Coordinates of C-alpha atoms and ligand atoms in Angstrom, one line a residue:
Chain L
M286 CA -28.8 15.9 30.7
L287 CA -30.9 13.1 29.4
D288 CA -32.5 13.4 26.0
R289 CA -34.3 11.1 23.6
T290 CA -31.2 9.9 21.9
S291 CA -28.9 9.4 24.9
G292 CA -28.0 5.7 25.1
S293 CA -28.0 5.4 21.3
L294 CA -25.1 3.4 19.9
L295 CA -24.3 6.1 17.3
E296 CA -25.3 9.8 17.8
I297 CA -24.6 12.2 15.1
S298 CA -25.5 15.9 15.8
D299 CA -25.0 19.0 13.8
L300 CA -22.6 17.3 11.5
Q301 CA -21.0 19.5 8.9
A302 CA -18.5 18.3 6.3
W303 CA -16.4 19.7 3.5
Y304 CA -14.5 18.4 0.5
G305 CA -11.9 21.1 0.0
E306 CA -13.9 24.3 -0.4
S307 CA -17.3 22.6 -1.0
H308 CA -19.5 22.5 2.0
I309 CA -21.6 19.3 1.7
L310 CA -23.2 18.5 5.0
H311 CA -25.0 21.4 6.8
G312 CA -25.8 20.1 10.2
A313 CA -27.1 16.6 9.9
T314 CA -28.5 15.1 13.1
L315 CA -29.5 11.5 13.5
H316 CA -29.0 8.5 15.8
V317 CA -28.9 4.7 15.6
N318 CA -29.9 2.6 18.6
A319 CA -28.1 -0.7 19.3
G320 CA -29.6 -3.5 17.3
E321 CA -31.5 -1.3 14.8
V322 CA -31.3 -1.2 11.1
V323 CA -31.6 2.5 10.1
T324 CA -31.9 3.5 6.5
L325 CA -30.7 6.9 5.1
L326 CA -32.6 7.8 2.0
G327 CA -32.1 10.7 -0.3
R328 CA -31.6 11.8 -3.9
N329 CA -28.3 11.5 -5.7
G330 CA -25.9 14.0 -4.3
A331 CA -27.9 14.6 -1.1
G332 CA -24.9 13.8 1.0
K333 CA -25.6 10.2 2.2
T334 CA -22.2 8.8 1.3
T335 CA -20.6 11.9 2.8
T336 CA -22.5 11.2 6.0
L337 CA -21.0 7.7 6.3
K338 CA -17.6 9.0 5.3
S339 CA -17.8 11.7 7.9
V340 CA -18.5 9.1 10.6
M341 CA -15.5 7.1 9.4
G342 CA -13.3 10.3 9.3
I343 CA -12.5 10.2 5.6
V344 CA -13.8 13.5 4.4
G345 CA -11.6 16.6 4.1
K346 CA -13.0 18.4 7.2
R347 CA -15.8 17.8 9.6
T348 CA -17.3 19.5 12.6
G349 CA -20.2 18.8 14.9
S350 CA -20.4 15.6 16.9
V351 CA -20.2 11.9 16.2
R352 CA -20.5 9.8 19.3
F353 CA -20.2 6.1 19.3
E354 CA -20.9 4.2 22.6
G355 CA -20.8 7.6 24.2
R356 CA -17.3 8.4 23.0
E357 CA -16.7 11.5 20.9
L358 CA -15.1 10.6 17.5
I359 CA -15.3 13.9 15.6
N360 CA -11.6 14.5 15.8
A361 CA -10.4 10.9 15.8
S362 CA -8.3 9.5 12.9
S363 CA -10.1 7.0 10.6
N364 CA -8.0 4.1 11.9
A365 CA -8.9 5.0 15.4
I366 CA -12.6 5.2 14.5
A367 CA -12.4 1.7 12.9
R368 CA -10.6 0.5 16.1
A369 CA -13.5 1.9 18.1
G370 CA -15.7 -0.7 16.5
I371 CA -17.3 0.8 13.4
A372 CA -16.9 -0.9 10.0
F373 CA -17.5 0.6 6.6
C374 CA -18.6 -1.0 3.3
P375 CA -18.1 1.7 0.6
E376 CA -20.4 2.4 -2.3
E377 CA -17.7 1.5 -4.8
R378 CA -17.1 -1.7 -2.8
G379 CA -13.3 -1.2 -2.6
I380 CA -12.2 -4.7 -3.5
F381 CA -8.4 -4.7 -4.0
A382 CA -7.2 -5.8 -7.4
S383 CA -3.7 -6.8 -6.1
L384 CA -5.2 -9.1 -3.5
D385 CA -6.9 -12.4 -4.0
V386 CA -10.4 -13.1 -2.5
E387 CA -9.0 -14.7 0.6
E388 CA -6.6 -11.8 1.2
N389 CA -9.4 -9.3 0.6
L390 CA -11.5 -11.2 3.1
M391 CA -8.8 -11.4 5.7
L392 CA -7.5 -7.8 5.2
P393 CA -9.5 -5.8 7.9
P394 CA -7.9 -6.5 11.2
Q395 CA -9.9 -7.6 14.1
V396 CA -10.8 -4.7 16.3
R397 CA -12.7 -6.7 19.0
A398 CA -13.6 -10.2 19.9
G399 CA -16.9 -11.6 18.7
G400 CA -16.6 -11.2 14.9
L401 CA -17.9 -13.9 12.6
S402 CA -15.7 -16.8 11.8
R403 CA -14.7 -17.6 8.2
E404 CA -17.1 -20.5 8.2
Q405 CA -20.0 -18.3 9.3
I406 CA -19.1 -15.8 6.5
F407 CA -19.0 -18.7 4.0
D408 CA -22.4 -19.8 5.3
L409 CA -23.8 -16.4 4.5
F410 CA -22.0 -16.1 1.1
P411 CA -21.3 -19.6 -0.2
N412 CA -20.0 -18.2 -3.5
L413 CA -16.9 -16.8 -1.8
R414 CA -15.7 -20.2 -0.6
E415 CA -15.2 -21.4 -4.2
R416 CA -13.4 -18.3 -5.3
L417 CA -10.7 -17.8 -2.6
R418 CA -7.8 -17.9 -5.0
S419 CA -9.3 -15.6 -7.6
Q420 CA -8.1 -12.0 -8.0
G421 CA -10.6 -9.9 -6.0
T422 CA -11.7 -7.8 -8.9
K423 CA -12.3 -10.8 -11.1
L424 CA -15.5 -11.6 -9.1
S425 CA -18.9 -10.6 -10.4
G426 CA -20.4 -7.4 -9.1
G427 CA -22.6 -9.4 -6.7
E428 CA -19.8 -11.5 -5.5
Q429 CA -17.7 -8.4 -4.9
Q430 CA -20.5 -6.9 -2.8
M431 CA -20.7 -10.1 -0.8
L432 CA -16.9 -10.0 -0.3
A433 CA -17.1 -6.3 0.7
I434 CA -19.8 -7.1 3.3
G435 CA -18.2 -10.4 4.4
R436 CA -14.8 -9.0 5.2
I437 CA -16.1 -6.4 7.7
L438 CA -18.1 -9.1 9.6
R439 CA -14.9 -10.7 10.7
T440 CA -13.6 -7.6 12.5
G441 CA -15.9 -7.7 15.6
A442 CA -17.3 -4.3 14.8
R443 CA -20.9 -4.0 16.0
L444 CA -21.9 -1.1 13.9
L445 CA -21.9 -1.6 10.1
L446 CA -22.1 1.3 7.7
L447 CA -23.3 -0.1 4.4
D448 CA -23.4 2.3 1.4
E449 CA -25.9 1.2 -1.3
P450 CA -25.1 -2.5 -1.1
T451 CA -27.8 -3.3 -3.7
E452 CA -26.6 -0.8 -6.4
G453 CA -26.5 -2.3 -9.8
L454 CA -27.2 -5.9 -8.7
A455 CA -29.7 -8.5 -10.0
P456 CA -32.9 -9.1 -8.0
V457 CA -31.9 -12.5 -6.7
I458 CA -28.6 -11.1 -5.3
I459 CA -30.5 -8.2 -3.8
Q460 CA -32.7 -10.7 -2.1
Q461 CA -29.7 -12.6 -0.8
I462 CA -28.3 -9.3 0.6
G463 CA -31.6 -8.6 2.2
N464 CA -31.6 -12.0 3.9
T465 CA -28.1 -11.4 5.1
I466 CA -29.0 -8.0 6.6
R467 CA -31.9 -9.6 8.5
K468 CA -29.7 -12.4 9.8
L469 CA -27.1 -9.9 10.9
K470 CA -29.7 -8.0 12.8
E471 CA -30.8 -11.1 14.5
Q472 CA -27.2 -11.7 15.6
G473 CA -27.3 -8.3 17.2
F474 CA -25.4 -6.2 14.6
T475 CA -26.4 -2.5 14.3
I476 CA -26.6 -1.2 10.7
L477 CA -26.8 2.2 9.2
L478 CA -27.8 1.6 5.6
V479 CA -27.7 4.1 2.7
E480 CA -30.1 3.2 0.0
Q481 CA -31.7 4.5 -3.2
N482 CA -33.7 1.3 -3.6
F483 CA -36.6 2.2 -1.3
R484 CA -38.4 -1.1 -1.8
F485 CA -35.4 -3.0 -0.7
A486 CA -34.9 -0.7 2.3
S487 CA -38.5 -1.3 3.4
T488 CA -37.8 -5.1 3.7
V489 CA -35.0 -4.5 6.3
A490 CA -35.3 -1.2 8.0
D491 CA -36.6 -0.3 11.4
R492 CA -36.5 3.4 10.9
Y493 CA -35.8 5.9 8.1
Y494 CA -34.1 9.3 7.7
I495 CA -34.5 11.3 4.5
M496 CA -31.6 13.6 3.6
E497 CA -31.6 16.6 1.3
H498 CA -28.9 19.1 0.6
G499 CA -26.8 17.8 3.5
K500 CA -29.5 17.9 6.1
I501 CA -32.0 15.5 7.6
V502 CA -35.4 16.6 6.5
E503 CA -37.7 13.8 7.6
Q504 CA -37.6 10.7 9.8
F505 CA -40.1 8.0 10.5
A506 CA -40.5 4.4 11.7
N507 CA -41.2 1.5 9.5
S508 CA -44.7 1.3 11.0
E509 CA -45.4 4.8 9.7
L510 CA -44.3 3.9 6.2
S511 CA -47.7 3.8 4.5
K512 CA -48.6 7.2 5.8
K513 CA -45.4 8.7 4.6
L514 CA -45.4 7.4 1.1
D515 CA -46.4 10.8 -0.4
T516 CA -43.7 12.6 1.5
L517 CA -41.2 10.0 0.3
H518 CA -42.3 10.5 -3.3
E519 CA -41.9 14.2 -2.9
Y520 CA -38.4 14.0 -1.5
L521 CA -37.1 11.1 -3.6
G522 CA -39.0 11.7 -6.8
V523 CA -39.7 8.0 -7.1
Chain D
M130 CA 33.7 -25.9 -27.5
I131 CA 31.2 -23.2 -28.4
F132 CA 33.3 -20.5 -26.8
D133 CA 36.2 -21.3 -29.0
L134 CA 33.9 -21.0 -32.0
L135 CA 33.0 -17.5 -31.0
G136 CA 36.6 -16.7 -30.5
V137 CA 36.1 -15.9 -26.8
P138 CA 38.2 -17.7 -24.1
P139 CA 35.9 -19.2 -21.4
Q140 CA 37.9 -17.4 -18.7
A141 CA 36.9 -14.0 -20.1
L142 CA 33.4 -15.1 -20.7
F143 CA 32.7 -16.4 -17.2
G144 CA 34.7 -13.6 -15.6
Q145 CA 32.5 -11.0 -17.3
L146 CA 29.4 -13.1 -16.5
L147 CA 30.3 -13.0 -12.8
L148 CA 31.0 -9.3 -13.0
G149 CA 27.6 -8.8 -14.6
L150 CA 26.0 -10.9 -11.9
I151 CA 27.6 -8.8 -9.2
N152 CA 26.5 -5.5 -10.9
G153 CA 23.1 -7.1 -11.3
S154 CA 23.0 -7.9 -7.6
F155 CA 23.3 -4.2 -6.8
Y156 CA 20.9 -3.1 -9.6
A157 CA 18.3 -5.6 -8.2
L158 CA 18.7 -4.5 -4.6
L159 CA 18.6 -0.9 -5.4
S160 CA 15.8 -1.0 -7.9
L161 CA 13.8 -3.2 -5.5
G162 CA 14.1 -0.5 -2.8
L163 CA 13.0 2.2 -5.3
A164 CA 10.0 0.1 -6.4
V165 CA 8.9 -0.5 -2.8
I166 CA 9.2 3.2 -2.0
F167 CA 7.5 4.3 -5.2
G168 CA 4.6 1.8 -4.7
M169 CA 3.8 3.0 -1.3
L170 CA 4.8 6.7 -1.2
N171 CA 4.4 7.6 -4.8
I172 CA 7.8 9.2 -4.6
I173 CA 10.8 8.7 -6.9
N174 CA 13.5 8.5 -4.4
F175 CA 16.5 10.2 -6.0
A176 CA 18.4 10.1 -2.7
H177 CA 18.7 6.3 -3.1
G178 CA 22.2 6.5 -4.4
A179 CA 23.3 8.8 -1.5
Q180 CA 21.6 6.4 1.0
Y181 CA 23.6 3.5 -0.6
M182 CA 26.7 5.6 -0.1
L183 CA 25.7 6.3 3.5
G184 CA 25.4 2.6 4.1
A185 CA 29.0 2.1 2.9
F186 CA 30.3 5.0 5.0
C187 CA 28.4 3.7 8.0
A188 CA 30.2 0.3 7.7
Y189 CA 33.5 2.2 7.4
F190 CA 32.8 4.3 10.4
L191 CA 31.7 1.4 12.5
L192 CA 34.9 -0.4 11.7
Q193 CA 37.2 2.6 12.0
F194 CA 35.8 4.1 15.2
A195 CA 34.1 1.3 17.0
G196 CA 35.9 -1.8 15.7
I197 CA 32.6 -3.3 14.6
N198 CA 33.1 -5.8 11.9
Y199 CA 31.5 -6.3 8.5
W200 CA 28.9 -8.9 9.7
L201 CA 27.5 -6.6 12.4
A202 CA 27.7 -3.6 10.0
L203 CA 25.5 -5.6 7.6
I204 CA 22.8 -5.4 10.2
I205 CA 23.6 -2.1 12.0
A206 CA 24.2 0.1 8.9
P207 CA 20.7 -0.5 7.3
I208 CA 19.1 0.2 10.7
V209 CA 21.0 3.4 11.2
V210 CA 20.5 4.7 7.7
G211 CA 16.9 3.4 7.6
A212 CA 16.2 5.4 10.8
F213 CA 17.7 8.5 9.1
G214 CA 15.3 7.8 6.2
I215 CA 12.4 7.7 8.7
V216 CA 13.4 11.1 10.0
L217 CA 13.5 12.5 6.4
E218 CA 10.1 11.1 5.8
R219 CA 8.6 12.6 8.9
L220 CA 10.2 15.9 8.4
F221 CA 9.9 16.4 4.6
L222 CA 8.5 13.7 2.4
K223 CA 5.2 13.4 4.2
H224 CA 4.2 16.8 3.0
L225 CA 4.5 15.9 -0.7
Y226 CA 2.3 12.8 -1.2
K227 CA -0.6 14.8 -2.6
L228 CA 1.6 16.7 -5.0
D229 CA 3.0 15.8 -8.3
H230 CA 5.9 13.3 -8.5
L231 CA 8.2 16.1 -9.5
Y232 CA 8.2 17.6 -6.0
G233 CA 9.4 14.3 -4.4
L234 CA 12.0 13.9 -7.1
L235 CA 13.3 17.4 -6.6
L236 CA 13.4 17.1 -2.8
T237 CA 15.2 13.8 -2.8
F238 CA 17.6 15.0 -5.5
G239 CA 18.4 18.0 -3.3
I240 CA 19.0 15.7 -0.3
A241 CA 21.3 13.5 -2.4
L242 CA 23.3 16.6 -3.5
I243 CA 23.7 17.8 0.0
L244 CA 24.7 14.4 1.4
E245 CA 27.2 13.8 -1.3
G246 CA 28.6 17.4 -1.0
I247 CA 29.1 17.0 2.7
F248 CA 31.0 13.7 2.3
R249 CA 33.1 15.0 -0.5
R250 CA 34.0 18.0 1.7
Y251 CA 35.4 15.7 4.4
F252 CA 36.5 12.6 2.5
G253 CA 37.6 13.9 -0.9
S254 CA 36.7 11.9 -4.0
S255 CA 39.3 9.2 -3.8
G256 CA 37.8 6.0 -2.4
I257 CA 38.6 4.5 1.0
P258 CA 39.4 0.8 0.9
Y259 CA 37.3 -1.5 3.1
S260 CA 38.6 -5.1 3.3
P261 CA 36.2 -8.0 3.0
P262 CA 35.7 -10.1 6.1
Q263 CA 38.3 -12.7 6.9
L264 CA 35.9 -15.5 6.2
L265 CA 35.3 -14.4 2.7
T266 CA 38.8 -13.7 1.5
G267 CA 40.3 -15.9 -1.2
G268 CA 38.3 -17.9 -3.6
Y269 CA 37.6 -21.1 -5.5
N270 CA 39.3 -22.3 -8.6
L271 CA 36.4 -23.8 -10.6
G272 CA 38.7 -24.9 -13.5
F273 CA 37.0 -22.7 -16.1
M274 CA 37.3 -19.6 -13.9
Y275 CA 38.4 -18.3 -10.5
L276 CA 35.5 -17.4 -8.2
P277 CA 36.3 -15.0 -5.3
K278 CA 34.4 -16.0 -2.2
Y279 CA 33.3 -12.5 -1.5
R280 CA 31.7 -12.0 -4.9
A281 CA 29.8 -15.3 -4.6
W282 CA 28.5 -14.1 -1.2
V283 CA 27.3 -10.8 -2.7
V284 CA 25.3 -12.6 -5.4
I285 CA 23.8 -15.1 -2.9
C286 CA 23.1 -12.5 -0.3
S287 CA 21.4 -10.1 -2.7
L288 CA 19.3 -12.8 -4.3
T289 CA 18.2 -14.0 -0.8
V290 CA 17.3 -10.5 0.4
C291 CA 15.4 -9.8 -2.9
L292 CA 13.4 -13.0 -2.7
L293 CA 12.6 -12.6 1.0
T294 CA 11.4 -9.1 0.2
W295 CA 9.3 -10.4 -2.6
F296 CA 7.9 -13.1 -0.4
M297 CA 7.0 -10.6 2.4
I298 CA 5.2 -8.3 0.0
E299 CA 3.4 -10.9 -2.1
K300 CA 2.7 -13.7 0.3
T301 CA 2.2 -12.4 3.8
R302 CA -0.5 -10.5 5.7
L303 CA 1.8 -7.5 6.2
G304 CA 2.4 -7.6 2.4
A305 CA -1.3 -7.6 1.8
Y306 CA -1.7 -4.5 3.9
L307 CA 1.1 -2.9 1.8
R308 CA -0.4 -3.9 -1.5
A309 CA -3.9 -2.8 -0.4
A310 CA -2.6 0.5 0.9
T311 CA -0.8 1.1 -2.4
E312 CA -4.2 0.8 -4.2
N313 CA -6.5 2.6 -1.7
P314 CA -4.8 4.0 1.4
T315 CA -8.0 5.8 2.6
L316 CA -10.0 2.6 2.8
V317 CA -7.2 0.6 4.4
R318 CA -7.0 3.2 7.0
A319 CA -10.7 3.1 7.5
F320 CA -10.3 -0.6 8.3
G321 CA -8.2 0.4 11.3
I322 CA -4.7 0.2 9.9
N323 CA -2.3 3.0 10.7
V324 CA -1.4 3.7 7.1
P325 CA 0.8 6.8 7.8
R326 CA 3.0 4.8 10.1
M327 CA 3.1 2.0 7.5
I328 CA 4.3 4.5 4.9
T329 CA 7.0 5.8 7.2
L330 CA 8.3 2.3 7.9
T331 CA 8.2 1.4 4.2
Y332 CA 10.4 4.3 3.4
G333 CA 12.7 3.3 6.2
F334 CA 12.8 -0.2 4.8
G335 CA 13.5 0.9 1.3
V336 CA 16.3 3.2 2.5
G337 CA 17.6 0.3 4.6
L338 CA 17.9 -1.9 1.5
A339 CA 20.0 0.8 -0.2
A340 CA 22.3 0.9 2.9
L341 CA 22.6 -2.8 2.9
A342 CA 23.6 -2.7 -0.7
G343 CA 26.1 0.0 0.3
V344 CA 27.7 -2.2 2.9
M345 CA 27.9 -5.1 0.5
A346 CA 29.5 -2.9 -2.1
A347 CA 32.2 -1.4 0.3
P348 CA 34.7 -4.3 -0.1
I349 CA 34.2 -4.4 -3.9
Y350 CA 34.2 -0.8 -5.0
N351 CA 35.8 1.2 -2.2
V352 CA 33.9 3.6 -0.1
S353 CA 33.6 7.0 -1.8
P354 CA 31.2 9.9 -1.8
Q355 CA 30.3 9.4 -5.5
M356 CA 29.8 5.7 -5.4
G357 CA 26.0 6.1 -5.4
A358 CA 25.8 8.9 -7.9
S359 CA 27.4 6.9 -10.7
L360 CA 25.4 3.8 -9.9
I361 CA 22.0 5.3 -9.4
I362 CA 21.8 6.6 -13.0
V363 CA 22.0 3.0 -14.3
V364 CA 19.6 1.8 -11.6
F365 CA 17.0 4.3 -12.7
A366 CA 17.4 3.0 -16.3
V367 CA 16.8 -0.5 -14.8
V368 CA 13.7 0.7 -13.0
V369 CA 12.4 2.3 -16.2
I370 CA 13.0 -0.9 -18.1
G371 CA 11.4 -3.1 -15.4
G372 CA 8.5 -0.8 -14.8
M373 CA 7.9 1.2 -11.6
G374 CA 6.1 -0.5 -8.8
S375 CA 6.6 -4.2 -9.7
I376 CA 8.6 -6.1 -7.1
M377 CA 9.5 -9.2 -9.1
G378 CA 10.0 -6.9 -12.1
A379 CA 12.7 -5.0 -10.3
I380 CA 14.5 -8.1 -9.2
V381 CA 14.4 -9.9 -12.6
T382 CA 15.3 -6.8 -14.5
G383 CA 18.1 -5.9 -12.2
F384 CA 19.9 -9.3 -12.5
S385 CA 19.2 -9.7 -16.2
L386 CA 20.5 -6.3 -17.1
G387 CA 23.7 -6.9 -15.1
I388 CA 24.2 -10.1 -17.0
I389 CA 23.4 -8.5 -20.4
E390 CA 25.9 -5.7 -19.6
G391 CA 28.6 -8.3 -18.7
L392 CA 28.0 -10.2 -21.9
T393 CA 28.2 -7.1 -23.9
K394 CA 31.6 -6.5 -22.5
V395 CA 32.7 -9.8 -23.9
F396 CA 31.1 -9.6 -27.3
F397 CA 30.8 -5.9 -28.1
P398 CA 32.9 -4.0 -25.6
Q399 CA 32.4 -0.6 -27.2
A400 CA 28.7 -0.8 -26.3
S401 CA 29.1 -2.1 -22.7
N402 CA 28.5 1.3 -21.1
T403 CA 25.5 2.2 -23.2
V404 CA 23.7 -1.1 -23.7
I405 CA 21.3 -0.6 -20.7
F406 CA 20.3 2.9 -22.0
V407 CA 19.8 1.5 -25.5
I408 CA 17.5 -1.1 -24.0
M409 CA 15.8 1.6 -22.0
V410 CA 15.0 3.5 -25.2
I411 CA 13.7 0.5 -27.0
V412 CA 11.5 -0.4 -24.0
L413 CA 10.2 3.1 -23.7
L414 CA 9.2 3.1 -27.4
T415 CA 7.5 -0.2 -27.3
R416 CA 6.2 -0.7 -23.7
P417 CA 6.2 2.7 -22.0
A418 CA 5.0 1.2 -18.7
G419 CA 8.1 -1.0 -18.6
L420 CA 8.4 -4.8 -19.1
F421 CA 6.6 -5.6 -15.8
G422 CA 4.6 -2.4 -15.4
R423 CA 0.9 -2.3 -15.3
T424 CA -0.6 0.1 -17.9
T425 CA -3.1 2.0 -15.8
Ligands
LIG635 N1 -14.5 13.8 -3.3 C1 -15.4 14.8 -3.5 N2 -15.0 16.1 -3.7 C2 -15.9 17.1 -4.0 N3 -17.2 17.0 -3.9 C3 -17.7 15.7 -3.7 C4 -16.8 14.6 -3.4 N4 -17.6 13.5 -3.2 C5 -18.9 14.0 -3.3 N5 -18.9 15.3 -3.6 C6 -20.1 16.1 -3.7 O1 -20.8 16.0 -2.5 C7 -22.2 16.0 -2.7 C8 -22.8 14.8 -1.9 O2 -22.2 13.6 -2.4 P1 -22.5 12.2 -1.8 O3 -21.6 11.2 -2.5 O4 -22.5 12.3 -0.3 O5 -24.0 12.0 -2.3 P2 -24.9 10.7 -2.1 O6 -26.1 11.2 -1.4 O7 -24.2 9.6 -1.6 O8 -25.3 10.5 -3.6 P3 -25.5 9.1 -4.5 O9 -26.9 8.6 -4.2 O10 -25.4 9.5 -5.9 O11 -24.4 8.2 -4.0 C9 -22.4 15.9 -4.2 O12 -22.8 17.2 -4.7 C10 -21.1 15.5 -4.7 O13 -20.9 16.1 -6.0
LIG636 MG1 -23.5 7.8 -2.3

């Protein structure tokens, strides 16, 4: 059966997820086409992070369907999901204190050919080059975010899950991250971006989903943005 | 000479120093294994002494029943006992990671009691002698002391293994995986690394280190079912002093405490059996996380 989403790089349907007893996702359905930047918006606690974690297989329990390149991953282990070609940049960045910057950068193993080289990563984030010997967590917040994004670009994964990469950062750094996301898109990366910063998202996204109480409640393309501002205000309270 | 001033003959001083260094070699190897296991599995491996004893018995069996010599036992025993550790991890330990430390401690303590009980049943409590290899019999007369070859070998071998382990953990890519997985196993796994398998192999490695120490100990202390039980108490004190989870801390503390114990035998023999525990109390009162431990 052919439907509108078939052929998408990532297809999530009726995704349910739990942390222990608490039921967080109640049937989320969304898709990301190859080469797109798709932004997932929603209030605090709506389930955005949980959606990304469910794709990566790091929540307590999940049901429904997560297909990547047509392959079902709902029961796969998180290491197998990463090996399938999906890379995750967590909200808390996850820089390792016991590793220096270089070790942090080189940590994620290559899962496919075609990742960025070290030099290409340093071109995107020149700050990292100077700090290779520093302890990972000694970097500034912005530098840690660059490291967290930079290290997953090496792996060859073509789908990047970025969880609030601009959270708590200064405007110039946010701009740099925006530029990076646009460059990555030009290079053919597909990105599922979680954001609270709607103005930032509007500078990079092709499409949007709005999540509330663990469900997708609205979706629209960037071209429809001006028409949807009221809806957005309603859902996000911005 | 300064030794004469202190009223201690140099022979006695260096003799005890060497003895301290030998004990320190075992403290270091064993506390290193405990630190590696604790770092990765979050389990206090109370079976470590029994696994050390298994290493020694394994060397004895290899020689007795297969004619396999010390040098090969040095390699085979850690692999065999390490594989046994891997089975234990897969069957039992892996169910405990999310629980309190106490559960791992009780389980491994139980395993130690069972193993030691079985060996006592069949081998009694008198030790079985195991001769050092031909190549390492005899010794050197250094003038101020006599240095048995085998003991020199034990110190060098232990130091080498300790430093190689340190290098592997702190300086290699594999070590970076281990350190990262100690901090945040979920994220490391989400990068595509099979963390559960890494945990299993780490336990096997830590147990293998204990078995290696056991083989090295066989020619010095005899092979006996209790050889681990008596040693492990001191080793736990060493680990408490050094701080759980620090690799270099385990090595440095192990050797230093062996030497301190040796020197105490010379200068204040009455305290030689308790000095490590006294130091442990002082460290616990002043730096509860241990000398090299991180306070978080
Ligand atoms: N580890 C956890 N255990 C139990 N409940 C959790 C856990 N993590 C998140 N939750 C709950 O799940 C719900 C969704 O959380 P989630 O982190 O997915 O929200 P979010 O949309 O990413 O929010 P934010 O914008 O604040 O990051 C929240 O109610 C949260 O309290
Ligand atoms: Mg979140």
